[in-house]
Tab-separated table of C-alpha atoms in Angstrom:
chain	number	residue	atom	x	y	z
T	48	MET	CA	9.178	23.440	12.019
T	49	ALA	CA	7.450	26.206	10.052
T	50	PRO	CA	4.287	27.761	11.661
T	51	ALA	CA	2.032	26.129	9.243
T	52	ALA	CA	3.560	22.694	9.755
T	53	MET	CA	3.165	23.312	13.427
T	54	THR	CA	-0.468	23.981	12.986
T	55	PHE	CA	-0.976	20.742	10.928
T	56	ALA	CA	1.064	18.774	13.584
T	57	SER	CA	-1.164	20.169	16.171
T	58	SER	CA	-4.234	18.881	14.527
T	59	LEU	CA	-2.854	15.403	14.860
T	60	SER	CA	-1.709	15.544	18.388
T	61	ASP	CA	-4.867	13.635	19.677
T	62	ALA	CA	-5.105	11.294	16.766
T	63	GLN	CA	-5.363	7.534	17.788
T	64	PRO	CA	-3.139	5.315	15.706
T	65	VAL	CA	-6.042	2.852	14.864
T	66	SER	CA	-8.629	2.713	12.138
T	67	TYR	CA	-11.585	4.718	13.165
T	68	TRP	CA	-13.778	1.914	11.730
T	69	LEU	CA	-12.263	-0.729	14.097
T	70	ASP	CA	-12.233	1.427	16.978
T	71	ASP	CA	-15.855	0.796	17.584
T	72	PRO	CA	-17.707	-0.767	20.627
T	73	ALA	CA	-19.776	-2.843	18.176
T	74	LYS	CA	-16.744	-4.833	17.270
T	75	PRO	CA	-17.672	-8.553	17.927
T	76	GLY	CA	-15.411	-10.858	19.921
T	77	ALA	CA	-13.011	-13.295	18.224
T	78	LEU	CA	-14.251	-16.807	17.602
T	79	PRO	CA	-11.936	-19.762	18.670
T	80	ALA	CA	-9.102	-20.879	16.670
T	81	LEU	CA	-9.235	-24.255	14.889
T	82	THR	CA	-7.603	-27.084	16.832
T	83	GLY	CA	-7.518	-30.554	15.314
T	84	ASP	CA	-8.914	-31.683	11.912
T	85	GLU	CA	-11.926	-30.262	10.139
T	86	HIS	CA	-13.761	-31.671	7.116
T	87	CYS	CA	-15.889	-29.673	4.701
T	88	ASP	CA	-17.095	-29.408	1.133
T	89	LEU	CA	-15.798	-25.877	0.714
T	90	LEU	CA	-12.955	-24.166	2.572
T	91	VAL	CA	-12.676	-20.523	2.397
T	92	VAL	CA	-9.365	-18.957	3.359
T	93	GLY	CA	-9.486	-15.320	4.440
T	94	GLY	CA	-12.096	-13.419	6.525
T	95	GLY	CA	-12.169	-10.115	4.712
T	96	TYR	CA	-14.841	-9.200	2.250
T	97	SER	CA	-13.572	-11.617	-0.489
T	98	GLY	CA	-13.877	-14.633	1.962
T	99	LEU	CA	-16.921	-13.563	3.677
T	100	TRP	CA	-18.973	-12.992	0.462
T	101	THR	CA	-17.803	-16.371	-0.901
T	102	ALA	CA	-18.925	-18.251	2.053
T	103	LEU	CA	-22.164	-16.424	2.230
T	104	LEU	CA	-23.003	-16.830	-1.512
T	105	ALA	CA	-21.894	-20.556	-1.368
T	106	LYS	CA	-24.528	-21.189	1.237
T	107	GLU	CA	-27.145	-19.082	-0.599
T	108	ARG	CA	-26.503	-21.206	-3.758
T	109	ASP	CA	-26.657	-24.572	-1.845
T	110	PRO	CA	-27.888	-24.289	1.740
T	111	GLY	CA	-26.747	-27.824	2.302
T	112	ARG	CA	-23.095	-27.238	1.425
T	113	ASN	CA	-20.735	-27.763	4.300
T	114	VAL	CA	-18.665	-24.548	4.345
T	115	VAL	CA	-15.673	-23.579	6.616
T	116	LEU	CA	-13.954	-20.216	6.798
T	117	ILE	CA	-10.600	-19.583	8.496
T	118	GLU	CA	-9.040	-16.353	9.135
T	119	GLY	CA	-5.477	-15.432	10.230
T	120	ARG	CA	-6.453	-12.832	12.565
T	121	GLU	CA	-9.978	-11.471	13.154
T	122	VAL	CA	-12.598	-11.128	10.553
T	123	GLY	CA	-12.343	-7.561	8.840
T	124	TRP	CA	-9.040	-6.633	10.638
T	125	ALA	CA	-7.063	-5.853	7.412
T	126	ALA	CA	-8.265	-3.896	4.361
T	127	SER	CA	-11.856	-4.641	4.932
T	128	GLY	CA	-11.746	-2.614	8.225
T	129	ARG	CA	-9.301	0.023	7.198
T	130	ASN	CA	-10.700	1.358	3.791
T	131	GLY	CA	-12.762	4.606	3.028
T	132	GLY	CA	-16.042	2.963	3.027
T	133	PHE	CA	-16.716	3.615	-0.813
T	134	CYS	CA	-18.715	0.773	-2.138
T	135	ALA	CA	-18.611	1.233	-5.982
T	136	ALA	CA	-20.350	-0.530	-8.723
T	137	SER	CA	-17.311	-0.400	-10.922
T	138	LEU	CA	-15.546	-3.760	-11.463
T	139	THR	CA	-12.833	-2.302	-13.503
T	140	HIS	CA	-11.317	0.360	-11.283
T	141	GLY	CA	-13.313	3.031	-13.115
T	142	LEU	CA	-14.746	3.507	-16.599
T	143	GLY	CA	-11.559	4.748	-18.169
T	144	ASN	CA	-9.492	1.829	-17.021
T	145	GLY	CA	-12.028	-0.516	-18.259
T	146	LEU	CA	-12.586	0.974	-21.658
T	147	ALA	CA	-8.638	0.971	-22.056
T	148	ARG	CA	-8.435	-2.789	-21.245
T	149	TRP	CA	-11.780	-4.503	-22.267
T	150	PRO	CA	-13.743	-2.183	-24.513
T	151	GLY	CA	-15.834	-4.966	-26.047
T	152	ASP	CA	-17.084	-6.105	-22.715
T	153	MET	CA	-17.589	-2.804	-21.096
T	154	ALA	CA	-21.406	-2.722	-21.562
T	155	LYS	CA	-21.577	-6.150	-19.820
T	156	LEU	CA	-19.186	-5.315	-17.120
T	157	GLU	CA	-21.109	-2.013	-16.232
T	158	GLU	CA	-24.374	-4.075	-16.158
T	159	LEU	CA	-22.829	-6.760	-13.915
T	160	GLY	CA	-21.408	-4.043	-11.757
T	161	GLY	CA	-24.621	-2.342	-11.245
T	162	ARG	CA	-26.327	-5.670	-10.487
T	163	ASN	CA	-23.594	-6.364	-8.005
T	164	LEU	CA	-24.216	-3.199	-6.092
T	165	ASP	CA	-27.869	-3.723	-6.220
T	166	ALA	CA	-27.196	-7.192	-4.684
T	167	ILE	CA	-25.044	-5.739	-1.880
T	168	GLU	CA	-27.713	-3.221	-0.970
T	169	ALA	CA	-30.247	-6.141	-0.995
T	170	ALA	CA	-28.061	-8.213	1.276
T	171	VAL	CA	-27.542	-5.489	3.825
T	172	ALA	CA	-31.363	-5.211	3.999
T	173	THR	CA	-32.024	-9.019	4.052
T	174	TYR	CA	-29.511	-9.878	6.660
T	175	SER	CA	-30.276	-6.600	8.747
T	176	ILE	CA	-26.568	-5.472	8.539
T	177	ASP	CA	-26.313	-2.046	10.246
T	178	CYS	CA	-23.442	-0.519	8.296
T	179	ASP	CA	-24.680	3.118	7.503
T	180	PHE	CA	-25.350	2.043	3.909
T	181	GLU	CA	-26.132	5.270	1.915
T	182	ARG	CA	-26.383	5.191	-1.871
T	183	THR	CA	-25.423	8.752	-2.269
T	184	GLY	CA	-22.985	8.534	-5.241
T	185	GLU	CA	-19.520	10.024	-5.830
T	186	ILE	CA	-18.264	13.137	-7.319
T	187	ASP	CA	-14.878	13.177	-9.097
T	188	VAL	CA	-13.771	16.834	-8.625
T	189	ALA	CA	-11.547	18.938	-10.636
T	190	THR	CA	-8.847	20.933	-8.770
T	191	GLU	CA	-6.728	21.902	-11.893
T	192	PRO	CA	-7.926	23.410	-15.149
T	193	HIS	CA	-6.779	20.445	-17.147
T	194	GLN	CA	-8.854	18.106	-15.024
T	195	VAL	CA	-12.041	20.083	-15.994
T	196	GLU	CA	-11.488	19.065	-19.622
T	197	GLU	CA	-10.702	15.516	-18.639
T	198	LEU	CA	-13.867	15.132	-16.755
T	199	ARG	CA	-15.814	16.511	-19.642
T	200	GLU	CA	-14.087	14.130	-22.118
T	201	MET	CA	-15.023	11.191	-19.650
T	202	TYR	CA	-18.677	12.296	-19.502
T	203	GLU	CA	-19.063	12.621	-23.196
T	204	GLU	CA	-17.393	9.259	-23.869
T	205	ALA	CA	-19.582	7.483	-21.288
T	206	THR	CA	-22.900	9.134	-22.378
T	207	GLY	CA	-21.966	8.456	-25.863
T	208	LEU	CA	-21.682	4.769	-25.051
T	209	GLY	CA	-25.149	4.776	-23.407
T	210	PHE	CA	-24.065	5.009	-19.754
T	211	THR	CA	-26.510	6.846	-17.573
T	212	GLY	CA	-26.615	8.354	-14.173
T	213	LEU	CA	-23.684	10.773	-14.662
T	214	GLU	CA	-24.013	14.529	-14.231
T	215	LEU	CA	-21.259	17.084	-15.304
T	216	LEU	CA	-21.072	20.018	-12.823
T	217	ASP	CA	-19.578	23.312	-13.305
T	218	GLN	CA	-17.565	25.130	-10.696
T	219	ASP	CA	-20.762	26.774	-9.179
T	220	ALA	CA	-22.671	23.529	-9.190
T	221	VAL	CA	-19.900	21.473	-7.547
T	222	ARG	CA	-19.239	24.125	-4.834
T	223	ALA	CA	-23.109	24.138	-4.218
T	224	GLU	CA	-22.875	20.419	-3.388
T	225	VAL	CA	-19.492	20.601	-1.383
T	226	ASN	CA	-17.909	24.082	-0.792
T	227	SER	CA	-14.192	24.039	-1.235
T	228	PRO	CA	-12.335	26.860	-3.067
T	229	THR	CA	-10.079	24.261	-4.760
T	230	PHE	CA	-13.034	22.881	-6.742
T	231	LEU	CA	-13.279	23.828	-10.486
T	232	GLY	CA	-15.702	21.320	-11.646
T	233	GLY	CA	-17.143	17.746	-10.957
T	234	LEU	CA	-18.556	14.599	-12.450
T	235	TRP	CA	-21.235	13.198	-10.222
T	236	ASP	CA	-22.091	9.452	-10.575
T	237	ARG	CA	-25.440	9.495	-8.764
T	238	ARG	CA	-26.135	5.795	-8.392
T	239	GLY	CA	-22.872	4.005	-8.961
T	240	VAL	CA	-21.255	4.335	-5.473
T	241	ALA	CA	-22.691	3.862	-1.829
T	242	MET	CA	-21.114	5.041	1.468
T	243	LEU	CA	-20.908	2.636	4.265
T	244	HIS	CA	-19.214	1.735	7.613
T	245	PRO	CA	-16.690	-0.832	6.121
T	246	ALA	CA	-15.876	-2.729	9.438
T	247	LYS	CA	-19.669	-3.087	10.223
T	248	LEU	CA	-20.262	-4.458	6.844
T	249	ALA	CA	-17.479	-7.171	7.533
T	250	TRP	CA	-18.936	-7.847	10.899
T	251	GLY	CA	-22.509	-8.207	9.522
T	252	LEU	CA	-21.449	-10.601	6.833
T	253	LYS	CA	-19.645	-12.675	9.487
T	254	GLN	CA	-22.795	-12.955	11.524
T	255	ALA	CA	-24.920	-13.569	8.508
T	256	CYS	CA	-22.553	-16.473	7.576
T	257	LEU	CA	-22.691	-17.902	11.032
T	258	ASP	CA	-26.561	-17.744	10.814
T	259	LEU	CA	-26.501	-19.786	7.681
T	260	GLY	CA	-24.267	-22.429	9.162
T	261	VAL	CA	-20.761	-21.412	8.117
T	262	ARG	CA	-18.185	-22.660	10.622
T	263	ILE	CA	-15.679	-19.784	11.203
T	264	TYR	CA	-12.389	-20.140	12.836
T	265	GLU	CA	-10.475	-16.902	13.719
T	266	ASN	CA	-6.705	-16.603	14.497
T	267	THR	CA	-6.184	-19.563	12.296
T	268	ARG	CA	-3.811	-18.950	9.434
T	269	GLY	CA	-3.714	-21.074	6.529
T	270	GLN	CA	-0.045	-22.076	6.236
T	271	GLN	CA	0.137	-24.833	3.537
T	272	LEU	CA	-2.157	-26.092	0.708
T	273	ALA	CA	-1.658	-29.651	-0.726
T	274	ALA	CA	-3.627	-32.218	-2.564
T	275	SER	CA	-5.099	-34.931	-0.190
T	276	GLY	CA	-6.947	-37.783	-1.980
T	277	THR	CA	-9.642	-36.395	-4.190
T	278	GLY	CA	-9.768	-33.108	-2.400
T	279	MET	CA	-7.389	-30.649	-0.722
T	280	ALA	CA	-5.834	-29.957	2.726
T	281	VAL	CA	-4.910	-26.880	4.343
T	282	ARG	CA	-2.484	-26.795	7.227
T	283	THR	CA	-3.124	-24.331	10.121
T	284	PRO	CA	-1.074	-23.754	13.264
T	285	TYR	CA	-3.122	-26.183	15.396
T	286	GLY	CA	-4.771	-28.524	12.877
T	287	ARG	CA	-5.788	-29.249	9.370
T	288	VAL	CA	-8.877	-28.574	6.978
T	289	PHE	CA	-9.660	-31.266	4.504
T	290	ALA	CA	-12.064	-29.941	1.750
T	291	ARG	CA	-13.363	-30.969	-1.674
T	292	GLN	CA	-12.799	-27.379	-2.834
T	293	VAL	CA	-10.870	-24.218	-1.590
T	294	ALA	CA	-11.600	-20.695	-2.308
T	295	LEU	CA	-8.618	-18.282	-1.590
T	296	GLY	CA	-9.628	-14.805	-0.512
T	297	THR	CA	-6.143	-13.688	0.982
T	298	ASN	CA	-5.753	-10.739	-1.428
T	299	VAL	CA	-2.621	-8.703	-0.263
T	300	PHE	CA	-1.208	-11.580	1.668
T	301	PRO	CA	1.000	-14.249	-0.055
T	302	SER	CA	-1.226	-16.702	-1.887
T	303	LEU	CA	-1.211	-20.343	-1.042
T	304	VAL	CA	-0.829	-20.889	-4.659
T	305	LYS	CA	2.724	-19.669	-5.131
T	306	ARG	CA	2.568	-18.907	-8.852
T	307	VAL	CA	0.031	-16.348	-8.120
T	308	ARG	CA	2.361	-14.235	-5.789
T	309	ALA	CA	4.124	-12.356	-8.546
T	310	TYR	CA	0.822	-10.818	-9.722
T	311	THR	CA	0.308	-8.611	-6.718
T	312	VAL	CA	2.275	-6.172	-4.528
T	313	PRO	CA	1.321	-4.428	-1.355
T	314	VAL	CA	0.924	-0.699	-1.630
T	315	TYR	CA	0.219	1.114	1.625
T	316	ASP	CA	-2.411	3.656	1.779
T	317	TYR	CA	-3.264	6.148	4.714
T	318	ALA	CA	-6.199	8.012	5.992
T	319	LEU	CA	-7.277	10.511	8.683
T	320	MET	CA	-10.614	10.919	10.418
T	321	THR	CA	-11.649	14.183	11.988
T	322	GLU	CA	-13.550	14.809	15.076
T	323	PRO	CA	-17.330	15.389	14.550
T	324	LEU	CA	-18.050	18.792	12.898
T	325	SER	CA	-20.241	21.341	14.586
T	326	PRO	CA	-23.444	22.652	12.936
T	327	GLU	CA	-21.562	25.703	12.025
T	328	GLN	CA	-18.636	23.869	10.481
T	329	LEU	CA	-21.108	21.663	8.591
T	330	ALA	CA	-22.873	24.798	7.312
T	331	ALA	CA	-19.579	26.104	5.963
T	332	ILE	CA	-19.020	23.224	3.807
T	333	GLY	CA	-22.476	22.188	2.694
T	334	TRP	CA	-22.234	18.557	1.821
T	335	LYS	CA	-25.935	17.961	2.511
T	336	ARG	CA	-26.238	15.065	0.135
T	337	ARG	CA	-23.352	13.222	1.594
T	338	GLN	CA	-21.659	12.022	-1.623
T	339	GLY	CA	-18.229	10.506	-1.622
T	340	LEU	CA	-15.566	12.658	-3.332
T	341	GLY	CA	-12.223	12.122	-4.944
T	342	ASP	CA	-9.929	14.542	-6.781
T	343	SER	CA	-8.859	13.934	-10.253
T	344	ALA	CA	-5.073	14.094	-9.897
T	345	ASN	CA	-2.913	11.053	-10.443
T	346	GLN	CA	-1.859	11.230	-6.734
T	347	PHE	CA	-5.530	11.691	-5.645
T	348	HIS	CA	-7.377	12.151	-2.331
T	349	TYR	CA	-10.639	10.393	-1.488
T	350	PHE	CA	-12.918	11.750	1.163
T	351	ARG	CA	-16.344	11.391	2.556
T	352	ILE	CA	-18.514	12.284	5.442
T	353	THR	CA	-19.619	9.647	8.114
T	354	SER	CA	-22.975	9.167	9.874
T	355	ASP	CA	-21.685	11.070	12.977
T	356	HIS	CA	-20.603	14.045	10.811
T	357	ARG	CA	-16.750	13.336	10.689
T	358	ILE	CA	-14.800	13.746	7.596
T	359	LEU	CA	-12.496	10.855	6.302
T	360	TRP	CA	-9.557	12.170	4.358
T	361	GLY	CA	-7.145	9.563	2.655
T	362	GLY	CA	-4.978	8.876	-0.168
T	363	TYR	CA	-2.194	10.802	-2.138
T	364	ASP	CA	0.739	8.853	-0.945
T	365	ALA	CA	0.928	5.277	-2.080
T	366	ILE	CA	3.969	3.555	-0.322
T	367	TYR	CA	5.553	0.379	-1.767
T	368	PRO	CA	7.762	-1.413	0.776
T	369	TYR	CA	11.007	-2.913	-0.943
T	370	GLY	CA	10.605	-6.640	-1.378
T	371	GLY	CA	6.744	-6.397	-1.091
T	372	ARG	CA	6.758	-7.296	2.482
T	373	VAL	CA	3.482	-6.809	4.480
T	374	SER	CA	4.358	-5.708	8.014
T	375	ALA	CA	2.599	-3.918	10.893
T	376	GLU	CA	5.306	-1.248	11.122
T	377	MET	CA	4.069	0.061	7.705
T	378	ASP	CA	0.539	0.509	9.099
T	379	HIS	CA	1.586	3.981	10.382
T	380	ARG	CA	3.561	6.882	8.666
T	381	PRO	CA	3.660	10.211	10.572
T	382	GLU	CA	5.193	12.092	7.585
T	383	THR	CA	2.184	10.997	5.341
T	384	TYR	CA	-0.299	12.091	8.248
T	385	LEU	CA	1.246	15.448	8.356
T	386	LYS	CA	1.183	15.769	4.492
T	387	LEU	CA	-2.623	14.645	4.477
T	388	ALA	CA	-3.351	17.252	7.173
T	389	ASP	CA	-1.777	20.086	5.149
T	390	HIS	CA	-3.841	19.030	2.149
T	391	PHE	CA	-7.058	18.773	3.932
T	392	PHE	CA	-6.931	22.363	5.375
T	393	ARG	CA	-5.896	23.586	1.770
T	394	CYS	CA	-9.170	21.957	0.619
T	395	PHE	CA	-11.303	23.251	3.474
T	396	PRO	CA	-9.616	26.284	4.910
T	397	GLN	CA	-12.916	27.187	6.552
T	398	LEU	CA	-12.447	24.309	8.843
T	399	GLU	CA	-9.150	25.650	10.473
T	400	GLY	CA	-9.011	24.424	14.066
T	401	LEU	CA	-10.609	21.069	13.384
T	402	ARG	CA	-8.732	18.144	14.849
T	403	PHE	CA	-8.169	14.544	13.742
T	404	SER	CA	-9.312	11.813	16.070
T	405	HIS	CA	-7.764	8.858	14.169
T	406	ALA	CA	-4.851	8.176	11.687
T	407	TRP	CA	-4.109	4.765	10.187
T	408	GLY	CA	-2.949	2.996	7.196
T	409	GLY	CA	-3.018	-0.515	5.498
T	410	ALA	CA	-1.789	-2.504	2.490
T	411	ILE	CA	-3.801	-2.652	-0.753
T	412	ASP	CA	-3.447	-5.683	-2.976
T	413	THR	CA	-2.168	-3.967	-6.323
T	414	CYS	CA	-1.807	-5.690	-9.469
T	415	SER	CA	-0.596	-4.234	-12.825
T	416	ARG	CA	-4.010	-3.824	-14.445
T	417	PHE	CA	-5.509	-2.219	-11.233
T	418	SER	CA	-8.679	-4.429	-11.093
T	419	ALA	CA	-9.148	-8.130	-9.950
T	420	PHE	CA	-7.872	-11.120	-11.674
T	421	PHE	CA	-9.098	-14.809	-11.122
T	422	GLY	CA	-8.019	-18.244	-11.728
T	423	THR	CA	-7.867	-22.018	-10.571
T	424	ALA	CA	-5.311	-24.420	-9.424
T	425	HIS	CA	-4.972	-28.025	-8.558
T	426	GLY	CA	-7.203	-29.239	-11.383
T	427	GLY	CA	-9.999	-26.790	-10.695
T	428	LYS	CA	-10.295	-27.677	-7.023
T	429	VAL	CA	-8.865	-24.414	-5.931
T	430	ALA	CA	-10.121	-20.869	-6.962
T	431	TYR	CA	-8.615	-17.583	-6.236
T	432	ALA	CA	-9.373	-13.729	-6.701
T	433	ALA	CA	-7.005	-10.933	-5.951
T	434	GLY	CA	-5.599	-7.585	-7.233
T	435	TYR	CA	-8.615	-5.302	-6.388
T	436	THR	CA	-6.264	-2.367	-6.253
T	437	GLY	CA	-8.296	-0.342	-3.613
T	438	LEU	CA	-11.751	-0.770	-5.168
T	439	GLY	CA	-12.697	-4.100	-3.377
T	440	VAL	CA	-15.406	-3.048	-1.122
T	441	GLY	CA	-18.029	-3.793	-3.893
T	442	ALA	CA	-16.075	-5.790	-6.349
T	443	THR	CA	-15.215	-8.603	-3.975
T	444	ARG	CA	-18.702	-9.845	-3.966
T	445	PHE	CA	-18.444	-10.108	-7.803
T	446	GLY	CA	-15.123	-11.912	-7.325
T	447	ALA	CA	-16.895	-14.335	-4.811
T	448	ASP	CA	-19.294	-15.220	-7.513
T	449	VAL	CA	-16.547	-15.777	-10.069
T	450	MET	CA	-14.677	-18.059	-7.788
T	451	LEU	CA	-17.706	-20.163	-7.065
T	452	ASP	CA	-18.554	-20.135	-10.705
T	453	LEU	CA	-15.068	-21.394	-11.507
T	454	LEU	CA	-15.198	-24.072	-8.883
T	455	SER	CA	-18.665	-25.330	-10.255
T	456	GLY	CA	-17.075	-25.832	-13.691
T	457	GLN	CA	-19.887	-24.173	-15.452
T	458	GLN	CA	-19.659	-21.518	-18.052
T	459	THR	CA	-21.579	-18.294	-16.951
T	460	GLU	CA	-21.780	-14.684	-18.096
T	461	ARG	CA	-19.049	-13.922	-15.607
T	462	THR	CA	-16.632	-16.730	-16.736
T	463	GLU	CA	-17.094	-15.653	-20.359
T	464	LEU	CA	-15.583	-12.245	-19.787
T	465	GLU	CA	-12.106	-11.440	-21.034
T	466	MET	CA	-11.442	-9.828	-17.634
T	467	VAL	CA	-12.010	-13.236	-16.014
T	468	ARG	CA	-10.289	-15.283	-18.530
T	469	SER	CA	-6.989	-13.085	-18.790
T	470	LYS	CA	-4.296	-12.263	-16.201
T	471	PRO	CA	-2.414	-9.080	-15.558
T	472	LEU	CA	1.241	-8.841	-16.293
T	473	PRO	CA	3.266	-10.092	-13.162
T	474	PHE	CA	5.722	-7.751	-11.299
T	475	PRO	CA	9.349	-8.258	-11.907
T	476	PRO	CA	11.739	-9.344	-9.120
T	477	GLU	CA	13.676	-6.923	-6.885
T	478	PRO	CA	15.250	-4.471	-7.442
T	479	VAL	CA	13.430	-3.925	-10.692
T	480	ALA	CA	10.109	-3.746	-8.962
T	481	TRP	CA	11.246	-1.063	-6.562
T	482	ALA	CA	12.909	1.075	-9.249
T	483	GLY	CA	9.913	0.801	-11.555
T	484	ILE	CA	7.297	1.678	-9.088
T	485	GLY	CA	9.479	4.535	-7.691
T	486	LEU	CA	10.034	5.853	-11.218
T	487	THR	CA	6.344	5.603	-12.055
T	488	LYS	CA	5.360	7.553	-8.733
T	489	TRP	CA	7.873	10.305	-9.658
T	490	ALA	CA	6.449	10.603	-13.215
T	491	LEU	CA	2.840	10.752	-11.826
T	492	ALA	CA	3.748	13.556	-9.522
T	493	ARG	CA	5.436	15.338	-12.492
T	494	ALA	CA	2.368	14.906	-14.675
T	495	ASP	CA	0.168	16.474	-11.937
T	496	ALA	CA	2.411	19.475	-11.737
T	497	ASN	CA	2.632	19.675	-15.393
T	498	GLY	CA	-0.971	20.045	-16.587
T	499	GLY	CA	-1.463	16.293	-16.778
T	500	ARG	CA	1.066	15.788	-19.379
T	501	ARG	CA	2.461	12.307	-19.233
T	502	ASN	CA	6.250	11.897	-19.996
T	503	VAL	CA	8.028	9.101	-22.035
T	504	TRP	CA	7.987	6.642	-19.095
T	505	LEU	CA	4.228	7.054	-18.474
T	506	LYS	CA	3.437	6.799	-22.173
T	507	ALA	CA	5.501	3.600	-22.354
T	508	MET	CA	3.541	2.210	-19.389
T	509	ASP	CA	0.300	3.059	-21.101
T	510	ARG	CA	1.385	1.247	-24.256
T	511	LEU	CA	2.146	-1.905	-22.084
T	512	GLY	CA	-1.186	-1.575	-20.274
T	513	LEU	CA	0.424	-0.453	-17.099
T	514	GLY	CA	-0.848	3.213	-16.959
T	515	PHE	CA	-1.595	3.974	-13.352
T	516	ASP	CA	-3.147	6.849	-11.354
T	517	SER	CA	-2.158	6.175	-7.827
């Protein structure tokens, strides 16, 4: 191993193979599993953000509604406890993706996204959820010359459409915010993103649901969904739940509505967390306003600073397992951790000697349009939302509202959106999916190394509405 690689490996030697967020003494104990039969008005399947927000909003809409939530493991254990803690207003995986797909609805989608983030901030206060919520915004940084121009074009397009709260930063301005020799410019969304402790948000939502009367059963996997009389029944390992209506918030895990499964694939993402920075190390990088950051490459990194002055550094590799199988063995990938450590010290060479305390991974529910899709089944008695593609910390609350709207049968400003009424293209079967995703990853890496120029394959994907930045 080369000396530089040895240094990166040494920085990982004490890293615990667990999500930093879940490795917390505040983690609540698991609730008992369901045994026997349950009856309710609404059954929510899934104890991540999607299910938790659905249960909470259902009780807020109708306090008398009888709501049950089942979770296959423990609340927040999967993506909701493993993400970067970026809570974005965007419902469309960024302005560029939204404009490419739903230009006529973008003004309304941006408005709804802003209102949704405001509502999350209000819920954190109303339910006294201690999750380190900080509405500090996010800076997209350019690390290559062509990205500077791309950020300028995005700024001009957004401001030309009347979107506010964006600030274009030149090299000196962005380095005054966060000091990295790799930064050439930036686009700061001042209000559209909050930082938070993602697991504590899930745990706080769990407690809020319990306080409102939601009955939660953990270690209770939904195994089969079927019609039962005028309602539905879901079989679990030790019992059944009979419900008038069902909301599915299972996201990356196989849907109980089988026809939905082809719309998502699991893509594994990985992250590192550093030990706390010393005052001298903090002074060396600045970052006094604690924004989230992400670079502008196709294969991008996201990074942010925590309440106890650690740096989370994630992204870049996006690993698709052949056959789309979700498995615990994919949760760790030492070769990716080593690559991320290398990239971290290139970004912040002044932090040489800093060590990583945690390293982990998890599966993202990815769909071909990179933002959530919605629908119903069983004559409108079942609703689902999935496909958030890594931007679900905030958007899942919007998705919960959509599911409840669909179950109500009422037309709302949300259900009128083309985004809600349409579906992404399904993924093809293997081995075509494996080959296509692999070719796309290769082409994206080539574009990053070639001034952002997209080859014939990527241009064809763009025309099909499948253009992707990992």
